[in-house]
PDB file of C-alpha atoms and ligand atoms in Angstrom:
ATOM      1  CA  MET A   1      30.878  20.282   4.658  1.00  0.00           C
ATOM      2  CA  GLU A   2      32.979  17.289   3.665  1.00  0.00           C
ATOM      3  CA  VAL A   3      31.731  13.791   4.559  1.00  0.00           C
ATOM      4  CA  LEU A   4      34.519  11.207   4.858  1.00  0.00           C
ATOM      5  CA  LEU A   5      34.056   7.450   5.212  1.00  0.00           C
ATOM      6  CA  THR A   6      36.730   5.368   6.936  1.00  0.00           C
ATOM      7  CA  GLU A   7      38.695   2.914   4.804  1.00  0.00           C
ATOM      8  CA  GLU A   8      37.053  -0.105   6.435  1.00  0.00           C
ATOM      9  CA  TYR A   9      33.469  -0.058   7.623  1.00  0.00           C
ATOM     10  CA  GLY A  10      30.245  -2.028   7.766  1.00  0.00           C
ATOM     11  CA  PHE A  11      29.532  -5.703   7.145  1.00  0.00           C
ATOM     12  CA  CYS A  12      32.383  -8.087   7.791  1.00  0.00           C
ATOM     13  CA  PHE A  13      32.904 -10.982   5.375  1.00  0.00           C
ATOM     14  CA  GLY A  14      31.003 -13.516   7.516  1.00  0.00           C
ATOM     15  CA  VAL A  15      27.931 -11.351   8.107  1.00  0.00           C
ATOM     16  CA  GLU A  16      27.764 -10.281   4.473  1.00  0.00           C
ATOM     17  CA  ARG A  17      27.960 -13.921   3.389  1.00  0.00           C
ATOM     18  CA  ALA A  18      25.199 -14.953   5.831  1.00  0.00           C
ATOM     19  CA  VAL A  19      22.866 -12.188   4.632  1.00  0.00           C
ATOM     20  CA  GLU A  20      23.589 -13.056   0.991  1.00  0.00           C
ATOM     21  CA  MET A  21      22.796 -16.745   1.595  1.00  0.00           C
ATOM     22  CA  VAL A  22      19.473 -15.800   3.155  1.00  0.00           C
ATOM     23  CA  GLU A  23      18.672 -13.282   0.392  1.00  0.00           C
ATOM     24  CA  GLU A  24      19.352 -15.999  -2.183  1.00  0.00           C
ATOM     25  CA  ALA A  25      16.903 -18.349  -0.454  1.00  0.00           C
ATOM     26  CA  VAL A  26      14.319 -15.532  -0.366  1.00  0.00           C
ATOM     27  CA  THR A  27      14.775 -14.963  -4.104  1.00  0.00           C
ATOM     28  CA  GLU A  28      14.346 -18.663  -4.786  1.00  0.00           C
ATOM     29  CA  GLY A  29      11.000 -18.449  -3.005  1.00  0.00           C
ATOM     30  CA  ALA A  30      11.934 -20.544   0.040  1.00  0.00           C
ATOM     31  CA  ARG A  31       9.482 -20.008   2.943  1.00  0.00           C
ATOM     32  CA  PRO A  32       9.351 -19.736   5.891  1.00  0.00           C
ATOM     33  CA  ILE A  33      12.988 -18.890   6.602  1.00  0.00           C
ATOM     34  CA  ARG A  34      13.875 -18.994  10.284  1.00  0.00           C
ATOM     35  CA  SER A  35      17.229 -18.115  11.727  1.00  0.00           C
ATOM     36  CA  LEU A  36      18.291 -19.780  14.959  1.00  0.00           C
ATOM     37  CA  GLY A  37      18.990 -16.633  16.964  1.00  0.00           C
ATOM     38  CA  PRO A  38      19.027 -13.197  15.273  1.00  0.00           C
ATOM     39  CA  LEU A  39      20.870 -13.465  11.952  1.00  0.00           C
ATOM     40  CA  ILE A  40      22.536 -10.127  12.555  1.00  0.00           C
ATOM     41  CA  HIS A  41      22.785  -7.652  15.469  1.00  0.00           C
ATOM     42  CA  ASN A  42      21.053  -4.827  13.669  1.00  0.00           C
ATOM     43  CA  ALA A  43      17.389  -4.042  14.279  1.00  0.00           C
ATOM     44  CA  GLN A  44      16.869  -2.184  10.977  1.00  0.00           C
ATOM     45  CA  GLU A  45      18.340  -4.994   8.861  1.00  0.00           C
ATOM     46  CA  MET A  46      16.320  -7.580  10.806  1.00  0.00           C
ATOM     47  CA  GLU A  47      13.202  -5.555  10.112  1.00  0.00           C
ATOM     48  CA  ARG A  48      14.017  -5.389   6.396  1.00  0.00           C
ATOM     49  CA  LEU A  49      14.583  -9.156   6.269  1.00  0.00           C
ATOM     50  CA  GLY A  50      11.439  -9.664   8.349  1.00  0.00           C
ATOM     51  CA  GLU A  51       9.418  -7.991   5.600  1.00  0.00           C
ATOM     52  CA  LYS A  52      10.777 -10.638   3.235  1.00  0.00           C
ATOM     53  CA  GLY A  53       9.560 -13.456   5.473  1.00  0.00           C
ATOM     54  CA  VAL A  54      12.714 -14.092   7.518  1.00  0.00           C
ATOM     55  CA  SER A  55      12.076 -14.599  11.230  1.00  0.00           C
ATOM     56  CA  THR A  56      13.978 -15.815  14.278  1.00  0.00           C
ATOM     57  CA  ILE A  57      13.563 -18.919  16.416  1.00  0.00           C
ATOM     58  CA  ASP A  58      15.181 -19.511  19.795  1.00  0.00           C
ATOM     59  CA  SER A  59      15.618 -23.286  19.686  1.00  0.00           C
ATOM     60  CA  PRO A  60      15.729 -26.087  17.087  1.00  0.00           C
ATOM     61  CA  GLY A  61      12.443 -27.375  18.572  1.00  0.00           C
ATOM     62  CA  GLU A  62      10.657 -24.416  16.974  1.00  0.00           C
ATOM     63  CA  ALA A  63      11.620 -25.567  13.465  1.00  0.00           C
ATOM     64  CA  ASP A  64       8.868 -27.614  11.827  1.00  0.00           C
ATOM     65  CA  GLY A  65       8.865 -29.669   8.630  1.00  0.00           C
ATOM     66  CA  ASP A  66       8.265 -26.599   6.433  1.00  0.00           C
ATOM     67  CA  THR A  67      11.012 -24.480   7.938  1.00  0.00           C
ATOM     68  CA  ILE A  68      14.140 -23.411   6.076  1.00  0.00           C
ATOM     69  CA  ALA A  69      16.414 -23.101   9.100  1.00  0.00           C
ATOM     70  CA  VAL A  70      19.456 -20.837   9.079  1.00  0.00           C
ATOM     71  CA  ILE A  71      22.595 -21.290  11.160  1.00  0.00           C
ATOM     72  CA  ARG A  72      24.041 -17.811  11.599  1.00  0.00           C
ATOM     73  CA  ALA A  73      27.699 -16.750  11.317  1.00  0.00           C
ATOM     74  CA  HIS A  74      28.488 -17.622  14.988  1.00  0.00           C
ATOM     75  CA  GLY A  75      27.891 -21.326  14.269  1.00  0.00           C
ATOM     76  CA  VAL A  76      26.296 -23.962  16.517  1.00  0.00           C
ATOM     77  CA  THR A  77      27.237 -27.282  18.134  1.00  0.00           C
ATOM     78  CA  PRO A  78      27.114 -30.443  15.943  1.00  0.00           C
ATOM     79  CA  GLN A  79      24.217 -31.597  18.146  1.00  0.00           C
ATOM     80  CA  VAL A  80      22.157 -28.494  17.369  1.00  0.00           C
ATOM     81  CA  GLN A  81      23.004 -28.803  13.681  1.00  0.00           C
ATOM     82  CA  ARG A  82      21.796 -32.442  13.660  1.00  0.00           C
ATOM     83  CA  ASP A  83      18.615 -31.419  15.497  1.00  0.00           C
ATOM     84  CA  LEU A  84      17.885 -28.781  12.884  1.00  0.00           C
ATOM     85  CA  GLU A  85      18.600 -31.191  10.033  1.00  0.00           C
ATOM     86  CA  LEU A  86      16.165 -33.705  11.509  1.00  0.00           C
ATOM     87  CA  ARG A  87      13.359 -31.201  12.031  1.00  0.00           C
ATOM     88  CA  ALA A  88      13.616 -28.628   9.258  1.00  0.00           C
ATOM     89  CA  ALA A  89      12.910 -29.002   5.551  1.00  0.00           C
ATOM     90  CA  GLN A  90      16.326 -27.562   4.781  1.00  0.00           C
ATOM     91  CA  VAL A  91      19.249 -26.085   6.695  1.00  0.00           C
ATOM     92  CA  ILE A  92      21.265 -23.138   5.394  1.00  0.00           C
ATOM     93  CA  ASP A  93      24.616 -23.224   7.173  1.00  0.00           C
ATOM     94  CA  ALA A  94      25.913 -19.649   7.229  1.00  0.00           C
ATOM     95  CA  THR A  95      28.624 -20.315   9.822  1.00  0.00           C
ATOM     96  CA  CYS A  96      31.495 -17.945   9.071  1.00  0.00           C
ATOM     97  CA  PRO A  97      34.391 -19.960   7.572  1.00  0.00           C
ATOM     98  CA  PHE A  98      36.734 -18.391  10.154  1.00  0.00           C
ATOM     99  CA  VAL A  99      34.553 -19.890  12.906  1.00  0.00           C
ATOM    100  CA  THR A 100      34.362 -23.249  11.103  1.00  0.00           C
ATOM    101  CA  ARG A 101      38.161 -23.310  11.173  1.00  0.00           C
ATOM    102  CA  VAL A 102      38.205 -22.998  14.980  1.00  0.00           C
ATOM    103  CA  GLN A 103      35.556 -25.722  15.298  1.00  0.00           C
ATOM    104  CA  HIS A 104      37.563 -28.118  13.147  1.00  0.00           C
ATOM    105  CA  LEU A 105      40.877 -27.402  14.860  1.00  0.00           C
ATOM    106  CA  ALA A 106      39.256 -28.176  18.234  1.00  0.00           C
ATOM    107  CA  GLU A 107      37.601 -31.337  16.909  1.00  0.00           C
ATOM    108  CA  ARG A 108      40.840 -32.672  15.436  1.00  0.00           C
ATOM    109  CA  ALA A 109      42.868 -32.001  18.586  1.00  0.00           C
ATOM    110  CA  ALA A 110      40.247 -33.772  20.709  1.00  0.00           C
ATOM    111  CA  GLU A 111      40.312 -36.788  18.367  1.00  0.00           C
ATOM    112  CA  GLN A 112      44.061 -36.955  19.024  1.00  0.00           C
ATOM    113  CA  GLY A 113      43.379 -37.037  22.779  1.00  0.00           C
ATOM    114  CA  ARG A 114      44.695 -33.539  23.330  1.00  0.00           C
ATOM    115  CA  ASP A 115      43.250 -30.710  25.404  1.00  0.00           C
ATOM    116  CA  VAL A 116      41.967 -27.517  23.829  1.00  0.00           C
ATOM    117  CA  VAL A 117      42.120 -24.083  25.436  1.00  0.00           C
ATOM    118  CA  VAL A 118      40.100 -21.350  23.787  1.00  0.00           C
ATOM    119  CA  ALA A 119      40.622 -17.728  24.796  1.00  0.00           C
ATOM    120  CA  GLY A 120      37.153 -16.219  24.752  1.00  0.00           C
ATOM    121  CA  ASN A 121      33.855 -15.636  26.484  1.00  0.00           C
ATOM    122  CA  PRO A 122      32.306 -18.996  27.461  1.00  0.00           C
ATOM    123  CA  ASP A 123      28.783 -17.536  27.234  1.00  0.00           C
ATOM    124  CA  HIS A 124      29.197 -16.298  23.668  1.00  0.00           C
ATOM    125  CA  PRO A 125      27.276 -18.373  21.078  1.00  0.00           C
ATOM    126  CA  GLU A 126      30.444 -18.836  19.003  1.00  0.00           C
ATOM    127  CA  MET A 127      32.201 -20.419  21.992  1.00  0.00           C
ATOM    128  CA  ILE A 128      29.235 -22.628  22.862  1.00  0.00           C
ATOM    129  CA  GLY A 129      29.356 -23.921  19.279  1.00  0.00           C
ATOM    130  CA  VAL A 130      33.123 -24.581  19.380  1.00  0.00           C
ATOM    131  CA  VAL A 131      32.918 -26.440  22.713  1.00  0.00           C
ATOM    132  CA  GLY A 132      30.320 -28.711  21.114  1.00  0.00           C
ATOM    133  CA  TYR A 133      33.000 -30.003  18.720  1.00  0.00           C
ATOM    134  CA  ALA A 134      35.252 -31.186  21.562  1.00  0.00           C
ATOM    135  CA  PRO A 135      33.056 -31.219  24.678  1.00  0.00           C
ATOM    136  CA  ASN A 136      35.280 -33.398  26.870  1.00  0.00           C
ATOM    137  CA  ASN A 137      38.585 -31.713  26.106  1.00  0.00           C
ATOM    138  CA  THR A 138      37.851 -27.999  25.806  1.00  0.00           C
ATOM    139  CA  TYR A 139      38.342 -25.189  28.296  1.00  0.00           C
ATOM    140  CA  VAL A 140      37.179 -21.667  27.442  1.00  0.00           C
ATOM    141  CA  VAL A 141      39.026 -19.022  29.458  1.00  0.00           C
ATOM    142  CA  ARG A 142      38.410 -15.282  29.520  1.00  0.00           C
ATOM    143  CA  ASP A 143      42.001 -14.419  30.411  1.00  0.00           C
ATOM    144  CA  ALA A 144      45.361 -15.813  31.511  1.00  0.00           C
ATOM    145  CA  GLY A 145      44.287 -15.718  35.173  1.00  0.00           C
ATOM    146  CA  GLU A 146      41.657 -18.388  34.521  1.00  0.00           C
ATOM    147  CA  VAL A 147      44.277 -20.807  33.168  1.00  0.00           C
ATOM    148  CA  ALA A 148      45.736 -21.156  36.669  1.00  0.00           C
ATOM    149  CA  SER A 149      42.747 -23.177  37.889  1.00  0.00           C
ATOM    150  CA  LEU A 150      42.915 -25.704  35.028  1.00  0.00           C
ATOM    151  CA  PRO A 151      44.426 -29.190  35.501  1.00  0.00           C
ATOM    152  CA  THR A 152      47.678 -30.150  33.721  1.00  0.00           C
ATOM    153  CA  LEU A 153      46.976 -29.795  30.011  1.00  0.00           C
ATOM    154  CA  ARG A 154      47.755 -32.670  27.623  1.00  0.00           C
ATOM    155  CA  SER A 155      49.632 -31.507  24.469  1.00  0.00           C
ATOM    156  CA  PRO A 156      47.217 -28.612  24.288  1.00  0.00           C
ATOM    157  CA  LEU A 157      45.959 -26.666  21.322  1.00  0.00           C
ATOM    158  CA  VAL A 158      45.431 -22.959  22.044  1.00  0.00           C
ATOM    159  CA  VAL A 159      42.997 -21.053  19.821  1.00  0.00           C
ATOM    160  CA  SER A 160      40.845 -17.962  20.240  1.00  0.00           C
ATOM    161  CA  GLN A 161      37.355 -16.630  19.818  1.00  0.00           C
ATOM    162  CA  THR A 162      37.451 -14.733  16.525  1.00  0.00           C
ATOM    163  CA  THR A 163      36.766 -11.326  18.084  1.00  0.00           C
ATOM    164  CA  ILE A 164      39.056 -11.157  21.130  1.00  0.00           C
ATOM    165  CA  LYS A 165      42.101  -8.930  21.636  1.00  0.00           C
ATOM    166  CA  LEU A 166      45.501 -10.218  20.518  1.00  0.00           C
ATOM    167  CA  LYS A 167      47.026  -9.262  23.892  1.00  0.00           C
ATOM    168  CA  THR A 168      44.568 -11.513  25.773  1.00  0.00           C
ATOM    169  CA  PHE A 169      45.258 -14.384  23.394  1.00  0.00           C
ATOM    170  CA  LEU A 170      49.043 -14.139  23.740  1.00  0.00           C
ATOM    171  CA  GLU A 171      48.776 -13.973  27.537  1.00  0.00           C
ATOM    172  CA  VAL A 172      46.534 -17.046  27.597  1.00  0.00           C
ATOM    173  CA  ALA A 173      48.968 -18.914  25.316  1.00  0.00           C
ATOM    174  CA  GLU A 174      51.839 -18.095  27.678  1.00  0.00           C
ATOM    175  CA  ALA A 175      49.844 -19.210  30.737  1.00  0.00           C
ATOM    176  CA  VAL A 176      48.965 -22.483  28.980  1.00  0.00           C
ATOM    177  CA  ARG A 177      52.670 -23.077  28.313  1.00  0.00           C
ATOM    178  CA  GLN A 178      53.227 -23.116  32.095  1.00  0.00           C
ATOM    179  CA  LYS A 179      50.420 -25.649  32.612  1.00  0.00           C
ATOM    180  CA  ALA A 180      51.113 -28.022  29.730  1.00  0.00           C
ATOM    181  CA  ASP A 181      52.884 -31.390  29.683  1.00  0.00           C
ATOM    182  CA  ALA A 182      54.283 -30.559  26.222  1.00  0.00           C
ATOM    183  CA  GLU A 183      54.870 -27.491  24.077  1.00  0.00           C
ATOM    184  CA  PRO A 184      51.367 -26.246  23.122  1.00  0.00           C
ATOM    185  CA  GLN A 185      50.264 -25.771  19.523  1.00  0.00           C
ATOM    186  CA  VAL A 186      49.259 -22.099  19.362  1.00  0.00           C
ATOM    187  CA  VAL A 187      47.014 -21.067  16.462  1.00  0.00           C
ATOM    188  CA  ASN A 188      45.891 -17.452  16.328  1.00  0.00           C
ATOM    189  CA  THR A 189      42.298 -17.621  15.069  1.00  0.00           C
ATOM    190  CA  ILE A 190      41.443 -13.961  15.704  1.00  0.00           C
ATOM    191  CA  CYS A 191      39.602 -12.399  12.770  1.00  0.00           C
ATOM    192  CA  SER A 192      40.982  -9.039  11.696  1.00  0.00           C
ATOM    193  CA  ALA A 193      37.598  -7.477  10.793  1.00  0.00           C
ATOM    194  CA  THR A 194      37.027  -5.817  14.177  1.00  0.00           C
ATOM    195  CA  ARG A 195      40.579  -4.524  14.463  1.00  0.00           C
ATOM    196  CA  ASP A 196      40.648  -3.270  10.864  1.00  0.00           C
ATOM    197  CA  ARG A 197      37.518  -1.181  11.500  1.00  0.00           C
ATOM    198  CA  GLN A 198      38.974   0.228  14.720  1.00  0.00           C
ATOM    199  CA  ASP A 199      42.334   1.060  13.083  1.00  0.00           C
ATOM    200  CA  ALA A 200      40.550   2.818  10.208  1.00  0.00           C
ATOM    201  CA  ALA A 201      38.395   4.840  12.631  1.00  0.00           C
ATOM    202  CA  ARG A 202      41.481   5.806  14.662  1.00  0.00           C
ATOM    203  CA  ALA A 203      43.230   6.977  11.484  1.00  0.00           C
ATOM    204  CA  LEU A 204      40.374   9.339  10.582  1.00  0.00           C
ATOM    205  CA  ALA A 205      39.206  10.482  14.035  1.00  0.00           C
ATOM    206  CA  GLY A 206      41.968  13.068  14.442  1.00  0.00           C
ATOM    207  CA  GLU A 207      41.115  14.735  11.130  1.00  0.00           C
ATOM    208  CA  VAL A 208      37.407  15.429  11.559  1.00  0.00           C
ATOM    209  CA  ASP A 209      35.282  17.732  13.731  1.00  0.00           C
ATOM    210  CA  VAL A 210      32.360  15.347  14.191  1.00  0.00           C
ATOM    211  CA  PHE A 211      32.268  11.549  13.884  1.00  0.00           C
ATOM    212  CA  TYR A 212      29.222   9.314  13.380  1.00  0.00           C
ATOM    213  CA  VAL A 213      29.418   5.606  14.114  1.00  0.00           C
ATOM    214  CA  ILE A 214      26.444   3.802  12.611  1.00  0.00           C
ATOM    215  CA  GLY A 215      25.467   0.692  14.508  1.00  0.00           C
ATOM    216  CA  GLY A 216      23.160  -0.895  17.024  1.00  0.00           C
ATOM    217  CA  ARG A 217      23.352   0.428  20.582  1.00  0.00           C
ATOM    218  CA  HIS A 218      23.630  -3.215  21.694  1.00  0.00           C
ATOM    219  CA  SER A 219      26.266  -4.138  19.133  1.00  0.00           C
ATOM    220  CA  SER A 220      29.488  -4.456  21.111  1.00  0.00           C
ATOM    221  CA  ASN A 221      31.756  -3.837  18.121  1.00  0.00           C
ATOM    222  CA  SER A 222      29.887  -0.587  17.339  1.00  0.00           C
ATOM    223  CA  VAL A 223      30.151   0.575  20.964  1.00  0.00           C
ATOM    224  CA  LYS A 224      33.916  -0.159  20.855  1.00  0.00           C
ATOM    225  CA  LEU A 225      34.222   1.791  17.602  1.00  0.00           C
ATOM    226  CA  LEU A 226      32.582   4.774  19.291  1.00  0.00           C
ATOM    227  CA  ALA A 227      35.112   4.607  22.144  1.00  0.00           C
ATOM    228  CA  VAL A 228      37.977   4.603  19.616  1.00  0.00           C
ATOM    229  CA  CYS A 229      36.538   7.682  17.853  1.00  0.00           C
ATOM    230  CA  GLN A 230      35.943   9.528  21.130  1.00  0.00           C
ATOM    231  CA  GLU A 231      39.641   9.233  22.026  1.00  0.00           C
ATOM    232  CA  GLN A 232      40.448  11.818  19.346  1.00  0.00           C
ATOM    233  CA  CYS A 233      37.158  13.410  18.390  1.00  0.00           C
ATOM    234  CA  GLU A 234      35.073  14.705  21.265  1.00  0.00           C
ATOM    235  CA  LYS A 235      31.932  15.051  19.166  1.00  0.00           C
ATOM    236  CA  SER A 236      31.558  11.368  18.275  1.00  0.00           C
ATOM    237  CA  PHE A 237      28.063   9.882  18.206  1.00  0.00           C
ATOM    238  CA  LEU A 238      26.643   6.380  17.889  1.00  0.00           C
ATOM    239  CA  ILE A 239      23.506   6.450  15.742  1.00  0.00           C
ATOM    240  CA  GLU A 240      21.236   3.691  14.478  1.00  0.00           C
ATOM    241  CA  THR A 241      19.443   5.671  11.742  1.00  0.00           C
ATOM    242  CA  PRO A 242      19.845   9.025   9.914  1.00  0.00           C
ATOM    243  CA  SER A 243      16.918  10.442  11.898  1.00  0.00           C
ATOM    244  CA  GLU A 244      19.196  10.561  14.956  1.00  0.00           C
ATOM    245  CA  ILE A 245      21.527  13.121  13.376  1.00  0.00           C
ATOM    246  CA  ASN A 246      21.086  16.473  15.081  1.00  0.00           C
ATOM    247  CA  PRO A 247      21.809  19.255  12.510  1.00  0.00           C
ATOM    248  CA  GLY A 248      22.737  21.527  15.436  1.00  0.00           C
ATOM    249  CA  ASP A 249      25.855  19.372  16.023  1.00  0.00           C
ATOM    250  CA  LEU A 250      27.016  20.175  12.481  1.00  0.00           C
ATOM    251  CA  GLN A 251      26.800  23.975  12.604  1.00  0.00           C
ATOM    252  CA  GLY A 252      29.945  25.445  11.056  1.00  0.00           C
ATOM    253  CA  VAL A 253      31.588  22.012  10.820  1.00  0.00           C
ATOM    254  CA  GLY A 254      34.135  21.455   8.018  1.00  0.00           C
ATOM    255  CA  ARG A 255      34.705  17.690   8.075  1.00  0.00           C
ATOM    256  CA  VAL A 256      32.520  14.840   9.263  1.00  0.00           C
ATOM    257  CA  GLY A 257      33.748  11.266   9.676  1.00  0.00           C
ATOM    258  CA  VAL A 258      31.503   8.249   9.183  1.00  0.00           C
ATOM    259  CA  THR A 259      32.074   4.604  10.016  1.00  0.00           C
ATOM    260  CA  ALA A 260      29.880   1.600  10.765  1.00  0.00           C
ATOM    261  CA  GLY A 261      30.014  -1.577  12.838  1.00  0.00           C
ATOM    262  CA  ALA A 262      30.365  -5.059  11.327  1.00  0.00           C
ATOM    263  CA  SER A 263      26.584  -5.640  11.429  1.00  0.00           C
ATOM    264  CA  THR A 264      25.537  -2.379   9.787  1.00  0.00           C
ATOM    265  CA  PRO A 265      24.123  -2.819   6.264  1.00  0.00           C
ATOM    266  CA  ASP A 266      25.282  -0.707   3.340  1.00  0.00           C
ATOM    267  CA  TRP A 267      21.855   0.756   2.624  1.00  0.00           C
ATOM    268  CA  LEU A 268      21.750   2.301   6.098  1.00  0.00           C
ATOM    269  CA  ILE A 269      25.256   3.758   5.681  1.00  0.00           C
ATOM    270  CA  LYS A 270      24.214   5.300   2.347  1.00  0.00           C
ATOM    271  CA  GLN A 271      21.139   6.871   3.992  1.00  0.00           C
ATOM    272  CA  VAL A 272      23.310   8.466   6.677  1.00  0.00           C
ATOM    273  CA  VAL A 273      25.823   9.850   4.156  1.00  0.00           C
ATOM    274  CA  GLN A 274      22.959  11.222   2.066  1.00  0.00           C
ATOM    275  CA  ARG A 275      21.399  12.907   5.103  1.00  0.00           C
ATOM    276  CA  LEU A 276      24.739  14.457   6.064  1.00  0.00           C
ATOM    277  CA  ASN A 277      25.221  15.806   2.532  1.00  0.00           C
ATOM    278  CA  GLU A 278      21.705  17.302   2.627  1.00  0.00           C
ATOM    279  CA  ILE A 279      22.462  19.038   5.920  1.00  0.00           C
ATOM    280  CA  GLY A 280      25.773  20.296   4.492  1.00  0.00           C
ATOM    281  CA  ASP A 281      24.036  21.677   1.374  1.00  0.00           C
ATOM    282  CA  THR A 282      21.379  23.434   3.497  1.00  0.00           C
ATOM    283  CA  GLN A 283      24.048  25.068   5.639  1.00  0.00           C
ATOM    284  CA  THR A 284      25.948  26.271   2.566  1.00  0.00           C
ATOM    285  CA  ALA A 285      22.740  27.715   1.116  1.00  0.00           C
ATOM    286  CA  HIS A 286      22.125  29.688   4.328  1.00  0.00           C
ATOM    287  CA  ARG A 287      25.594  31.188   4.489  1.00  0.00           C
TER     288      ARG A 287
HETATM  289 FE1  F3S B   1      33.524 -13.985  10.533  1.00  0.00          FE
HETATM  290 FE2  F3S B   1      35.203 -12.201  11.438  1.00  0.00          FE
HETATM  291 FE3  F3S B   1      32.806 -11.490  10.810  1.00  0.00          FE
HETATM  292  S1  F3S B   1      34.932 -14.258  12.176  1.00  0.00           S
HETATM  293  S2  F3S B   1      31.541 -13.261  11.206  1.00  0.00           S
HETATM  294  S3  F3S B   1      34.353 -12.263   9.413  1.00  0.00           S
HETATM  295  S4  F3S B   1      33.963 -10.717  12.537  1.00  0.00           S
END
């Protein structure tokens, strides 16, 4: 049985960077390390970090004078950042640089008295953080339809949540054009990590008999990856750990595909590949 990994899989740049920053602090002996919100949407990786003394807090108020507070890749509002800096012993800012770019674009446009339209989910932590950089000028819209209810937009800037679909962004930009008093400045701030993983999964899905997507059941990018795999490979499964692999699904199978969501750590991917190879070897031995 051949086990094939997709060309792109696992940690995106921003998540990898955030985990590395925290690991570095752990190595330096910093304690206690508390991330504002879960550092990463993966229960197994959170458990591993938990064993090293990394925990989660829900609000800056929970950070005391000993705390090394961590801002995760989604970023936070400037107000929350200030709060953390006042309360905690130290703040590790692991905001993904692609998110920082959106925050700064919004801030600058607001300073120039312009409106900002962000295509995204207003409830998502990344969006809450961005709005905090230009609270009086920013509108977050889920789709082009929501632009219709906005007032006339002043020389608007149009940007996007890093993980939305390009189609939605382009439609929002076009709708803003109809509502603006001047030609909008359109800056595509979509990060390619999600799409790259989906494209790579699509490329492999037609060539394998069974496909495993490793990722949290609550991780939306992993669930989307599964849907992409299922389009071409009926036997596609979302698993969190190697223990969820059912050897019965691999009976007589020639090729198995493996991919992983942007929050899935490498060590977990290696465990799954190893388990699949073991099952393959056992089946060969029994033939
Ligand atoms: Fe950053 Fe893109 Fe990941 S915005 S956190 S690299 S999905």
